[in-house]
Every structure is written in C-alpha cells, then in structure tokens.
Amino acid sequence: MKLVLKSIFFSFVLIFSSGKMMSQSSTVILEDNWRFSAAVKEDAFSIDFDTSKWEKVSVPHDWAIYGPFDKEWDKQVSAIEQNGEKIPTEKTGRTGALPHIGTGWYRNTFSIPEFKKGKKALLIFEGAMSEPQVYLNGKKIGEWGYGYSYFYIDITNDLRAGSENLLAVKLTNMPFSSRWYPGAGLYRNVSIVIKEEENFVQWGTFITTPEMKGENAVIDVKAEFQGSNMSMITQIKDADNNVVATQKGGEMKDQKFHQIIEVAKPHLWSPETPYLYTAVTKLYAADGTLKDEQNIKFGIRFIKYEAHKGFSLNGKVTKFKGVCLHHDLGPLGAAVNKAALKRQLTILKDMGCNAIRSSHNMPSFEQLELADEMGFMFLAESFDEWAKPKVKNGYHRFFQEYAEKDIVNLVRATRNHPCIVMWSSGNEVPDQWGAEGVKRARWLQDIFHREDPTRPVTVGMDQVKATMESGFGALLDIPGLNYRVHLYEEAYKTFPQGLILGSETASTVSSRGIYKFPVVQAKNKEYDDFQSSSYDLEACSWSNVPDEDFVLQDDKPWVIGEFVWTGFDYLGEPTPYDEKWPSRSSYFGISDLAGLPKDRFYLYRSRWNTKDKTLHILPHWNWKEREGEVTPVFVYTNYESAELFVNGKSMGVRKKNNSTPQNRYRLMWNDIKYEPGTIKVVAFDSNGKIAAENEVRTAGDPYRIVLEADRKTIKADGDDISFVTVSVVDKNGIPCPTAVNELEFKVTGAGTYRAACNGDATSLEIFHHNKMKLFSGKLVVLVKSIKTAGTIQLEVTGKGLRKGSIEIGSVN
Ligand code: GAL
C-alpha cells in the first residue's frame, strides 16, 4: 500500500481577549472571580446558595495539586495486565497520591454587556476534569464525560442579557479512573463566545493546501456558516501582517463557503522554519454588514507518508525525533500554563526534539499554538481506552456514547494547526484483542478520515503479535509500535503499509544525579532508596534502553521515527516502584519533574541536535565512600572519539563502534577507579584534531546558593512564570552534586512565590510551600507575576549557606 497525503494546515484562532469584548464575534475568558469547594454540595448550582466560605480561585485551576500527598488517595489494588502482572498488588502512587478523587464545584458570577437579544452565545470548555455537569442560572444546561475533551454548549437561550449570570460546574473524579495523575477541576480555559445570529460555525472552518501550482501554494478554505444570502471574503496575511492574497466569493455548498486562494512563493512551515500565515475570513450579510470575522493562523506545509521510504515534510525525508508528554506540568499539576509549556518546548528544542505525542489524550490549545510557533510536529492522541477497560472506571464507561463526539471535537478544534501531522485513536487499548476491536479501530479511523482526509491515523500497539493476526494492525494508516524492538522487522514484513512508527520507545528509568554500582544493564531494577540509576541502562521488562531504538531509527528507512517515553517526568506511574511508598511520580523522563535535564537528555541531544555540539560527562565526581572503587565514566557526545583524563592521567581514547548498541552511541570507560579531583574529556573531530573539552570536578562542602532564571523579564499578566534553578556551590564555585540542604524561598515586589520542585520522585514535600530540600544539588523555584508591573525579588536561604537572590522584571 502506498499512502500519500498532502496537506497544508491552519490553526483555529479566536480573538482571546481576557475580559475585553470586540465587535461581531468576541470571546471572554472566565479567568477570575471563581469560587471553589471540594465538599459535596448537591444543590450548589442553585442561585441563592451561599459560597462566601468557598475558596477564591482563578481558572485554569487544579484543586488536587496542593496536596498533601497521601498513599490512601486512589490506592489501586490491581494487577496491571499490560505490564504482564497476574497478581493484584497495592499501587500507591499510581495516580500521584494527590487528592483528586471526589467532587468539586466551581461557581462564577459574570455579566456580558455585549450580549443582546438576537445574538448567539457559546460556553466553551477546553478541558474539565472530569464528568462536568454544567448549570447556568440554576438550570442544568449540559454535561460531558471525558475530562480531556473540548466541548461547547449553546447558551443563547439561557444567558441573561443586561444582568448577572451564575455559572456552576460540578466535577467528579472516580477512583480507579486513570493510570496516571489526571489533575482535577477546571484545568483549562473556560470562555464565552458571543456571535451574531449569522456567523461562522464554531470550529467549522478547515483550511488545507492540497498542492503547489508552479510557484504558488493552493490554499483551500472551507467555512461553515449560519445565515442566508451571505458572502465571504478571505485575506491571507504573511507573518509581517502584509496581505499577500485576497479572495471574494467562491462556491457555496452544504452551508459551507469554499474558496481556493493562491499564495505566491510561500514560506513553508517546518520545525526549522515555523512560518505562520493568518487567514482573515469575513462574513457579510446581503446589505454589506460585517457579521463575523475569524483570524486563523495556519502554515503551508506538505506531508507525505510513503511505503518503504518514510515520512517527508515539504519533500524532505524527516524522522520524528519525538517525545511523549503527559499533560501535567509537575508542580503546577494539570492547570495549563503557557509559560510552563513554553519552557518545556524550549528545553526540548535545545535537545533537538522535533515532535510531540500528546499521550494519551487531547493536547491543550496553548500547547498546539506553541508547537506551531516554535516548530514541533504533533501526534495528537485521543484515548487510552476504548470499550474494554484498563482501569475499572476508565474511558470505557463513555466509549459508546462519546467516542465519536470526542474525536469530532478534537479534529474540528485543532485541524488548522500546521504542527499536527498525525492523529492517534488510541494507546495500547485492550481492544487490540478480538474481532470487535478490529471493527472499533476501523470505525474510529473512519471518523478521523471523515473529519480530516489529510492526515493519517495511528494506534500505539503493544499486542503486536495479536494485531498481526487479527488485521487490526493492517487496517491502520500507520502502524505504531510501543516498544518491542525485536518485532519491528516482523511487523514491517507482515503489515502492508511498508512503514513502522515507534509510537512509544525506551521507557528507560533514571533519577537525576543518582548513580548505582556496579554499572550493569537491568530490567525492573529496584534499590533501597527507590531511585533508578542515571547510567541509563535500566528499563522495564517490556521496554529497552535508548540505544536499541537508535539502531532501528538509523538503519531502517521504513522506521519513520520515535516518540520517547517521556520527555519529562510526570505525576503518577512511579515504575519500577509502583508498589513502593513514597514513590509518587515517574522515573521515565529525559528531564525530571522540575524540568531539569537528566544525563539522558544529553544522549538524545548528541543525536538529535545536529546544530550544536554535545560533550557531556557522567557521573558526578563526589564519591567520598568509593575511593579506589570502579566508577565507570560515560560521555554522551556527537564527536566520534574522545580521551579521558583522571587528574591529568590519560585513561585512553574511546571511539564509537558498532560492537554493541551502547558502543555505537556512547563513549564508555568502564574500569575507572574513583579518586577525588578532576575528570576531563577531550573530544576529537574526524581529522583527529582536538575539537572540544569538558570536565567535572569533585566539590567541597556546600557554601553558597546560586540562582539562575530561565527568563529575567516576564509579563505582568498574573500568569507568567520565571523558572529559577537553584543550586549550591562550594567555596571555589564548584557545583555540589549531592547536596540535600533544605532551602527557604521568599518573593517580594511585583510577583508571588508559586511553587518549587526538586525532581525527587519520592519527595512528599508540598510544591506550594516555601521550603524544600535540594535533590542531587538542585531544585527549581517558580516565581509568578501579578497584574502590576515592577521588579520581583526572590531570596533563597538555607542553614549555614550564603543566601542567593535574584531580580526579575515584570513588564506590561
Ligand atoms: C506504556 C504505556 C504508557 C506508560 C508506559 C510505561 O505501555 O503506553 O502509558 O504506561 O508504558 O513504560
């Protein structure tokens, strides 16, 4: 089979103007003024219900992230079948050990002066965890099931013009409903869109670019509208806001305008050149009145999936150097925050990553906007379960009623984003077994195709043998394999597509800055301190170390890329310590829960970032108790060879070679005996000339606190965050890699202390308390702006240490 898909995409963009209204179509984000309570109050939707004692919150909000951690929360006693378990055991930290189970109520009182009789109003939820029941002015107006879905409710008949309205939302999170920390509450934006009666249908415009005609890109705009005798004008603007094409009129069919517009000499969108155009679509009544206007950002890019050749972007074969990401943002929980997402993508960009898989659910709009702007391809996923359960109260409860609606909303709301290059209808669904599952796979894929004929659909499969036999794998546009490197070749031969995607790879585990001896490859390895070794040789029984994926990625043109599990640690699923309290967050991340890179970051960077050089040494060199003992030294680098020196004495040259996957991708000195001092690595270029050097030194006692902000100027919008990395150094300024000092944080001026995180998966310290211990010498403090500009000071103190302080500017 040869699958050829060509397309160009766009992004849905509304005019997001918090609190401000604009003419025709306008959006109000309900950010402030919320009251929240987690106590069960069955009648909390009624208008005169007293909420004066409820907590004042702003939305996005995650009610569970404030803790405390407790092993009793959602303690799942079960056998995880996907992991090959047969006997049920107590999984304490599986969903993060945070209080997300139960009911939560949100209420907001607001008025919308622009709403008048004859206008239309929609209430939009970008994600509500979970099972939202929505009440407006005391009346139930709608509900949804899945906590990750976007949905809207038409409130035209219930919204009061000229007076106050009361919105009440009840959310319920059942125990045993997730395999990871899902968050709790209105964790994404809630907004109200006001439109004229004649309007562009919400999420009803689809822009594609089917082809190049000579030097022109063909832009195809299909816009669904309401009203009669209407006309549409579209202007295409380039990134500098110059109008580069205009189209009036066009065909009209099925209440959709269809325009074909040509853009000469287009700038193509790619991860390296994330160029965005804007389509300004205007809807006019017969008398010439403007009724609606949309500003839709889009990119011009061509994708093609070809058997045996691979995936190409704009005619160039490109492999997905991707990571899977859960939606939580570590210490911020699930509450979406653009600064936190942008920081993640900035870190991933530096690693050379070019793609994200939103495992295992719908991505936030904010993340897609950033992926468009910063240049990441996107595999947008929908479900972790279909009709057959993985967890007792999982998505299977909603599958029959909601699966189609959930996919329709996912696709319609996001299909204009150029970043999205593939959809995923599921992850390791137990429906991989049996004939019903094959039917479901086809049904879901057909819905995606109906809504978007331009992108292929995959499923992350772990039951590869079963899907080879049943036809499940053969019917997918793109067969995605989760792990199982030993089956790639067979799957390639058996499946007709001629392509294999590493939809999920590695699941290597490590704890930042922690090293275990002796250094050996191991599966499901456990240690007494509930940490995993950062020599990057430990994986799960079902998974593998990164180098094994690299071999397939490099040697097989039909392997179209990989999505590593995971880019960052996330809350919950603390494998291999699922049964060990107090482990409560993952060990899979390439970077830790605080966003600090582990050693593995540099292994991927040495392959993926082809612009910059990587020369990273591990482990740290502070092994007081290990003098004279074998302490292997690894170097992750894109140089082919290097020489290692311990206290000036050469330990020999190592050159990458094909004898083992590790020897192919790492330089390793396995027999080094520890002595305090300096380890230095000197790397050579292909001519054998010295090209770069790096060193690691033994540190003395912690002496001084050092602060480094990712951004020293932030926006005074009450949402923006500066992430300050805090570490300690000795008297000579050498970082102390084993320091565990408890530090205290104080923020003054035009900002607030928001949270801290040290990346220790076993820490029960609460993120928003202003005290925390360093983990492997580091932690990150999050400083948030307020809505007033000014200077923010962060001061960090610790017993016996010289304090650290930093100023951050907050501007309008
Ligand atoms: C996969 C699964 C992921 C995560 C991972 C851990 O099988 O799709 O959600 O559980 O294993 O290795």
PDB file of C-alpha atoms in Angstrom, residues 130-314:
ATOM      1  CA  SER A 130     -13.955  15.284  34.875  1.00  0.00           C
ATOM      2  CA  GLU A 131     -17.571  14.385  34.044  1.00  0.00           C
ATOM      3  CA  PRO A 132     -18.625  18.057  34.076  1.00  0.00           C
ATOM      4  CA  GLN A 133     -22.235  18.900  34.877  1.00  0.00           C
ATOM      5  CA  VAL A 134     -22.906  22.480  33.837  1.00  0.00           C
ATOM      6  CA  TYR A 135     -25.564  24.795  35.279  1.00  0.00           C
ATOM      7  CA  LEU A 136     -26.398  28.319  34.201  1.00  0.00           C
ATOM      8  CA  ASN A 137     -28.639  30.486  36.358  1.00  0.00           C
ATOM      9  CA  GLY A 138     -29.789  27.487  38.340  1.00  0.00           C
ATOM     10  CA  LYS A 139     -30.626  25.310  35.357  1.00  0.00           C
ATOM     11  CA  LYS A 140     -28.687  22.357  34.016  1.00  0.00           C
ATOM     12  CA  ILE A 141     -27.519  23.203  30.510  1.00  0.00           C
ATOM     13  CA  GLY A 142     -25.137  20.415  29.623  1.00  0.00           C
ATOM     14  CA  GLU A 143     -22.678  17.732  30.569  1.00  0.00           C
ATOM     15  CA  TRP A 144     -19.744  15.778  29.226  1.00  0.00           C
ATOM     16  CA  GLY A 145     -17.866  12.611  30.114  1.00  0.00           C
ATOM     17  CA  TYR A 146     -14.149  12.610  29.274  1.00  0.00           C
ATOM     18  CA  GLY A 147     -12.087  15.117  31.223  1.00  0.00           C
ATOM     19  CA  TYR A 148      -9.709  15.758  28.333  1.00  0.00           C
ATOM     20  CA  SER A 149     -12.276  16.778  25.719  1.00  0.00           C
ATOM     21  CA  TYR A 150     -13.009  20.210  24.388  1.00  0.00           C
ATOM     22  CA  PHE A 151     -16.712  20.910  24.082  1.00  0.00           C
ATOM     23  CA  TYR A 152     -19.136  23.781  23.946  1.00  0.00           C
ATOM     24  CA  ILE A 153     -22.705  24.404  24.935  1.00  0.00           C
ATOM     25  CA  ASP A 154     -25.038  26.772  23.128  1.00  0.00           C
ATOM     26  CA  ILE A 155     -26.257  29.113  25.903  1.00  0.00           C
ATOM     27  CA  THR A 156     -28.094  31.605  23.706  1.00  0.00           C
ATOM     28  CA  ASN A 157     -31.415  30.865  25.391  1.00  0.00           C
ATOM     29  CA  ASP A 158     -30.103  30.751  28.929  1.00  0.00           C
ATOM     30  CA  LEU A 159     -27.650  33.617  29.080  1.00  0.00           C
ATOM     31  CA  ARG A 160     -29.183  36.747  30.576  1.00  0.00           C
ATOM     32  CA  ALA A 161     -28.659  39.958  28.692  1.00  0.00           C
ATOM     33  CA  GLY A 162     -28.128  43.061  30.792  1.00  0.00           C
ATOM     34  CA  SER A 163     -27.875  41.301  34.143  1.00  0.00           C
ATOM     35  CA  GLU A 164     -25.718  38.931  36.133  1.00  0.00           C
ATOM     36  CA  ASN A 165     -25.372  35.258  35.308  1.00  0.00           C
ATOM     37  CA  LEU A 166     -24.339  32.421  37.553  1.00  0.00           C
ATOM     38  CA  LEU A 167     -22.317  29.577  36.102  1.00  0.00           C
ATOM     39  CA  ALA A 168     -21.904  26.475  38.280  1.00  0.00           C
ATOM     40  CA  VAL A 169     -19.887  23.423  37.290  1.00  0.00           C
ATOM     41  CA  LYS A 170     -19.804  20.151  39.161  1.00  0.00           C
ATOM     42  CA  LEU A 171     -16.883  17.805  38.516  1.00  0.00           C
ATOM     43  CA  THR A 172     -16.485  14.250  39.696  1.00  0.00           C
ATOM     44  CA  ASN A 173     -13.352  12.125  39.658  1.00  0.00           C
ATOM     45  CA  MET A 174     -13.928   8.485  40.427  1.00  0.00           C
ATOM     46  CA  PRO A 175     -11.299   6.268  41.972  1.00  0.00           C
ATOM     47  CA  PHE A 176      -9.663   3.790  39.544  1.00  0.00           C
ATOM     48  CA  SER A 177     -10.331   6.050  36.584  1.00  0.00           C
ATOM     49  CA  SER A 178      -6.771   6.771  35.464  1.00  0.00           C
ATOM     50  CA  ARG A 179      -3.316   5.216  35.107  1.00  0.00           C
ATOM     51  CA  TRP A 180      -1.535   8.485  35.941  1.00  0.00           C
ATOM     52  CA  TYR A 181      -2.265  11.783  37.708  1.00  0.00           C
ATOM     53  CA  PRO A 182      -5.150  13.324  35.752  1.00  0.00           C
ATOM     54  CA  GLY A 183      -5.464  16.539  37.740  1.00  0.00           C
ATOM     55  CA  ALA A 184      -8.790  17.788  38.994  1.00  0.00           C
ATOM     56  CA  GLY A 185     -11.019  20.715  38.166  1.00  0.00           C
ATOM     57  CA  LEU A 186     -11.319  23.374  35.507  1.00  0.00           C
ATOM     58  CA  TYR A 187      -7.701  22.912  34.491  1.00  0.00           C
ATOM     59  CA  ARG A 188      -8.027  24.572  31.077  1.00  0.00           C
ATOM     60  CA  ASN A 189      -9.755  27.759  29.928  1.00  0.00           C
ATOM     61  CA  VAL A 190     -13.463  28.345  30.164  1.00  0.00           C
ATOM     62  CA  SER A 191     -14.752  31.036  27.838  1.00  0.00           C
ATOM     63  CA  ILE A 192     -17.856  32.552  26.347  1.00  0.00           C
ATOM     64  CA  VAL A 193     -18.086  33.433  22.671  1.00  0.00           C
ATOM     65  CA  ILE A 194     -20.684  35.934  21.535  1.00  0.00           C
ATOM     66  CA  LYS A 195     -21.612  35.896  17.858  1.00  0.00           C
ATOM     67  CA  GLU A 196     -24.172  37.467  15.601  1.00  0.00           C
ATOM     68  CA  GLU A 197     -27.039  35.241  14.551  1.00  0.00           C
ATOM     69  CA  GLU A 198     -25.346  34.938  11.176  1.00  0.00           C
ATOM     70  CA  ASN A 199     -21.897  33.611  11.899  1.00  0.00           C
ATOM     71  CA  PHE A 200     -19.085  31.227  11.185  1.00  0.00           C
ATOM     72  CA  VAL A 201     -19.868  27.959  12.941  1.00  0.00           C
ATOM     73  CA  GLN A 202     -17.601  27.286  15.902  1.00  0.00           C
ATOM     74  CA  TRP A 203     -14.612  25.151  14.787  1.00  0.00           C
ATOM     75  CA  GLY A 204     -16.308  24.949  11.388  1.00  0.00           C
ATOM     76  CA  THR A 205     -13.549  26.315   9.156  1.00  0.00           C
ATOM     77  CA  PHE A 206     -10.987  23.993   7.631  1.00  0.00           C
ATOM     78  CA  ILE A 207      -8.037  25.292   5.664  1.00  0.00           C
ATOM     79  CA  THR A 208      -5.844  22.920   3.705  1.00  0.00           C
ATOM     80  CA  THR A 209      -3.309  23.365   0.933  1.00  0.00           C
ATOM     81  CA  PRO A 210      -3.586  20.472  -1.389  1.00  0.00           C
ATOM     82  CA  GLU A 211      -0.741  21.352  -3.722  1.00  0.00           C
ATOM     83  CA  MET A 212       1.767  23.705  -5.254  1.00  0.00           C
ATOM     84  CA  LYS A 213       0.864  25.094  -8.660  1.00  0.00           C
ATOM     85  CA  GLY A 214       4.154  26.162 -10.070  1.00  0.00           C
ATOM     86  CA  GLU A 215       5.443  28.665  -7.539  1.00  0.00           C
ATOM     87  CA  ASN A 216       2.064  29.154  -5.892  1.00  0.00           C
ATOM     88  CA  ALA A 217       0.660  27.320  -2.928  1.00  0.00           C
ATOM     89  CA  VAL A 218      -3.003  26.478  -3.301  1.00  0.00           C
ATOM     90  CA  ILE A 219      -4.974  27.299  -0.154  1.00  0.00           C
ATOM     91  CA  ASP A 220      -8.329  25.609   0.204  1.00  0.00           C
ATOM     92  CA  VAL A 221     -10.729  27.264   2.668  1.00  0.00           C
ATOM     93  CA  LYS A 222     -13.977  25.588   3.651  1.00  0.00           C
ATOM     94  CA  ALA A 223     -16.014  27.630   6.101  1.00  0.00           C
ATOM     95  CA  GLU A 224     -19.295  26.511   7.591  1.00  0.00           C
ATOM     96  CA  PHE A 225     -21.661  29.368   8.405  1.00  0.00           C
ATOM     97  CA  GLN A 226     -25.155  30.177   9.585  1.00  0.00           C
ATOM     98  CA  GLY A 227     -27.378  32.636   7.741  1.00  0.00           C
ATOM     99  CA  SER A 228     -28.702  33.134   4.247  1.00  0.00           C
ATOM    100  CA  ASN A 229     -27.647  35.381   1.369  1.00  0.00           C
ATOM    101  CA  MET A 230     -24.231  35.714   2.957  1.00  0.00           C
ATOM    102  CA  SER A 231     -20.889  36.285   1.301  1.00  0.00           C
ATOM    103  CA  MET A 232     -17.325  35.708   2.420  1.00  0.00           C
ATOM    104  CA  ILE A 233     -14.035  37.494   1.832  1.00  0.00           C
ATOM    105  CA  THR A 234     -10.733  35.970   2.839  1.00  0.00           C
ATOM    106  CA  GLN A 235      -7.430  37.742   3.120  1.00  0.00           C
ATOM    107  CA  ILE A 236      -4.199  35.864   3.606  1.00  0.00           C
ATOM    108  CA  LYS A 237      -1.619  37.779   5.618  1.00  0.00           C
ATOM    109  CA  ASP A 238       2.030  36.878   5.951  1.00  0.00           C
ATOM    110  CA  ALA A 239       3.914  36.897   9.235  1.00  0.00           C
ATOM    111  CA  ASP A 240       4.556  40.648   8.895  1.00  0.00           C
ATOM    112  CA  ASN A 241       0.858  41.307   8.517  1.00  0.00           C
ATOM    113  CA  ASN A 242       1.049  42.137   4.798  1.00  0.00           C
ATOM    114  CA  VAL A 243      -1.910  40.976   2.756  1.00  0.00           C
ATOM    115  CA  VAL A 244      -0.499  38.529   0.202  1.00  0.00           C
ATOM    116  CA  ALA A 245      -3.772  37.268  -1.296  1.00  0.00           C
ATOM    117  CA  THR A 246      -7.464  38.139  -1.236  1.00  0.00           C
ATOM    118  CA  GLN A 247     -10.438  36.120  -2.345  1.00  0.00           C
ATOM    119  CA  LYS A 248     -14.043  37.210  -2.672  1.00  0.00           C
ATOM    120  CA  GLY A 249     -16.924  34.860  -3.233  1.00  0.00           C
ATOM    121  CA  GLY A 250     -16.356  31.265  -4.191  1.00  0.00           C
ATOM    122  CA  GLU A 251     -18.572  28.241  -4.245  1.00  0.00           C
ATOM    123  CA  MET A 252     -21.243  27.570  -1.682  1.00  0.00           C
ATOM    124  CA  LYS A 253     -22.339  24.040  -0.809  1.00  0.00           C
ATOM    125  CA  ASP A 254     -23.927  22.457   2.273  1.00  0.00           C
ATOM    126  CA  GLN A 255     -23.823  25.780   4.168  1.00  0.00           C
ATOM    127  CA  LYS A 256     -20.102  25.997   3.532  1.00  0.00           C
ATOM    128  CA  PHE A 257     -18.166  28.566   1.574  1.00  0.00           C
ATOM    129  CA  HIS A 258     -15.416  27.033  -0.463  1.00  0.00           C
ATOM    130  CA  GLN A 259     -12.594  29.253  -1.661  1.00  0.00           C
ATOM    131  CA  ILE A 260      -9.388  28.449  -3.462  1.00  0.00           C
ATOM    132  CA  ILE A 261      -6.672  31.029  -2.924  1.00  0.00           C
ATOM    133  CA  GLU A 262      -3.158  31.085  -4.259  1.00  0.00           C
ATOM    134  CA  VAL A 263      -0.158  32.346  -2.347  1.00  0.00           C
ATOM    135  CA  ALA A 264       2.910  33.041  -4.421  1.00  0.00           C
ATOM    136  CA  LYS A 265       6.316  31.834  -3.328  1.00  0.00           C
ATOM    137  CA  PRO A 266       5.116  30.631   0.051  1.00  0.00           C
ATOM    138  CA  HIS A 267       7.292  30.325   3.128  1.00  0.00           C
ATOM    139  CA  LEU A 268       6.874  26.708   4.104  1.00  0.00           C
ATOM    140  CA  TRP A 269       6.248  25.678   7.698  1.00  0.00           C
ATOM    141  CA  SER A 270       8.689  23.238   9.270  1.00  0.00           C
ATOM    142  CA  PRO A 271      10.261  22.709  12.696  1.00  0.00           C
ATOM    143  CA  GLU A 272      13.278  24.692  11.457  1.00  0.00           C
ATOM    144  CA  THR A 273      11.185  27.443   9.861  1.00  0.00           C
ATOM    145  CA  PRO A 274       7.875  27.630  11.731  1.00  0.00           C
ATOM    146  CA  TYR A 275       6.403  30.281   9.446  1.00  0.00           C
ATOM    147  CA  LEU A 276       2.768  31.132  10.045  1.00  0.00           C
ATOM    148  CA  TYR A 277       0.248  32.910   7.843  1.00  0.00           C
ATOM    149  CA  THR A 278      -3.095  34.247   9.001  1.00  0.00           C
ATOM    150  CA  ALA A 279      -6.338  33.760   7.117  1.00  0.00           C
ATOM    151  CA  VAL A 280      -8.746  36.585   7.905  1.00  0.00           C
ATOM    152  CA  THR A 281     -12.190  35.388   6.924  1.00  0.00           C
ATOM    153  CA  LYS A 282     -15.065  37.870   6.902  1.00  0.00           C
ATOM    154  CA  LEU A 283     -18.716  37.026   6.645  1.00  0.00           C
ATOM    155  CA  TYR A 284     -21.098  39.649   5.190  1.00  0.00           C
ATOM    156  CA  ALA A 285     -24.860  39.920   5.029  1.00  0.00           C
ATOM    157  CA  ALA A 286     -26.543  40.849   1.742  1.00  0.00           C
ATOM    158  CA  ASP A 287     -26.670  44.522   2.783  1.00  0.00           C
ATOM    159  CA  GLY A 288     -22.920  44.532   3.220  1.00  0.00           C
ATOM    160  CA  THR A 289     -22.836  44.409   7.054  1.00  0.00           C
ATOM    161  CA  LEU A 290     -19.941  42.511   8.505  1.00  0.00           C
ATOM    162  CA  LYS A 291     -21.372  39.665  10.599  1.00  0.00           C
ATOM    163  CA  ASP A 292     -18.377  37.631  11.656  1.00  0.00           C
ATOM    164  CA  GLU A 293     -14.628  37.619  11.369  1.00  0.00           C
ATOM    165  CA  GLN A 294     -12.067  34.929  12.126  1.00  0.00           C
ATOM    166  CA  ASN A 295      -8.303  35.210  12.303  1.00  0.00           C
ATOM    167  CA  ILE A 296      -6.987  31.741  11.692  1.00  0.00           C
ATOM    168  CA  LYS A 297      -3.275  31.118  11.884  1.00  0.00           C
ATOM    169  CA  PHE A 298      -2.026  28.435   9.544  1.00  0.00           C
ATOM    170  CA  GLY A 299       1.116  27.113   7.998  1.00  0.00           C
ATOM    171  CA  ILE A 300       1.855  25.985   4.495  1.00  0.00           C
ATOM    172  CA  ARG A 301       3.445  22.589   4.621  1.00  0.00           C
ATOM    173  CA  PHE A 302       3.251  19.287   2.763  1.00  0.00           C
ATOM    174  CA  ILE A 303       3.296  15.901   4.429  1.00  0.00           C
ATOM    175  CA  LYS A 304       3.698  12.569   2.727  1.00  0.00           C
ATOM    176  CA  TYR A 305       3.921   9.028   4.107  1.00  0.00           C
ATOM    177  CA  GLU A 306       5.360   6.602   1.551  1.00  0.00           C
ATOM    178  CA  ALA A 307       5.856   2.884   1.881  1.00  0.00           C
ATOM    179  CA  HIS A 308       9.497   1.850   2.363  1.00  0.00           C
ATOM    180  CA  LYS A 309      10.624   5.454   2.021  1.00  0.00           C
ATOM    181  CA  GLY A 310       9.256   7.054   5.129  1.00  0.00           C
ATOM    182  CA  PHE A 311       7.710  10.335   6.119  1.00  0.00           C
ATOM    183  CA  SER A 312       8.588  13.507   4.309  1.00  0.00           C
ATOM    184  CA  LEU A 313       7.905  17.100   5.174  1.00  0.00           C
ATOM    185  CA  ASN A 314       7.996  19.554   2.287  1.00  0.00           C
TER     186      ASN A 314
END
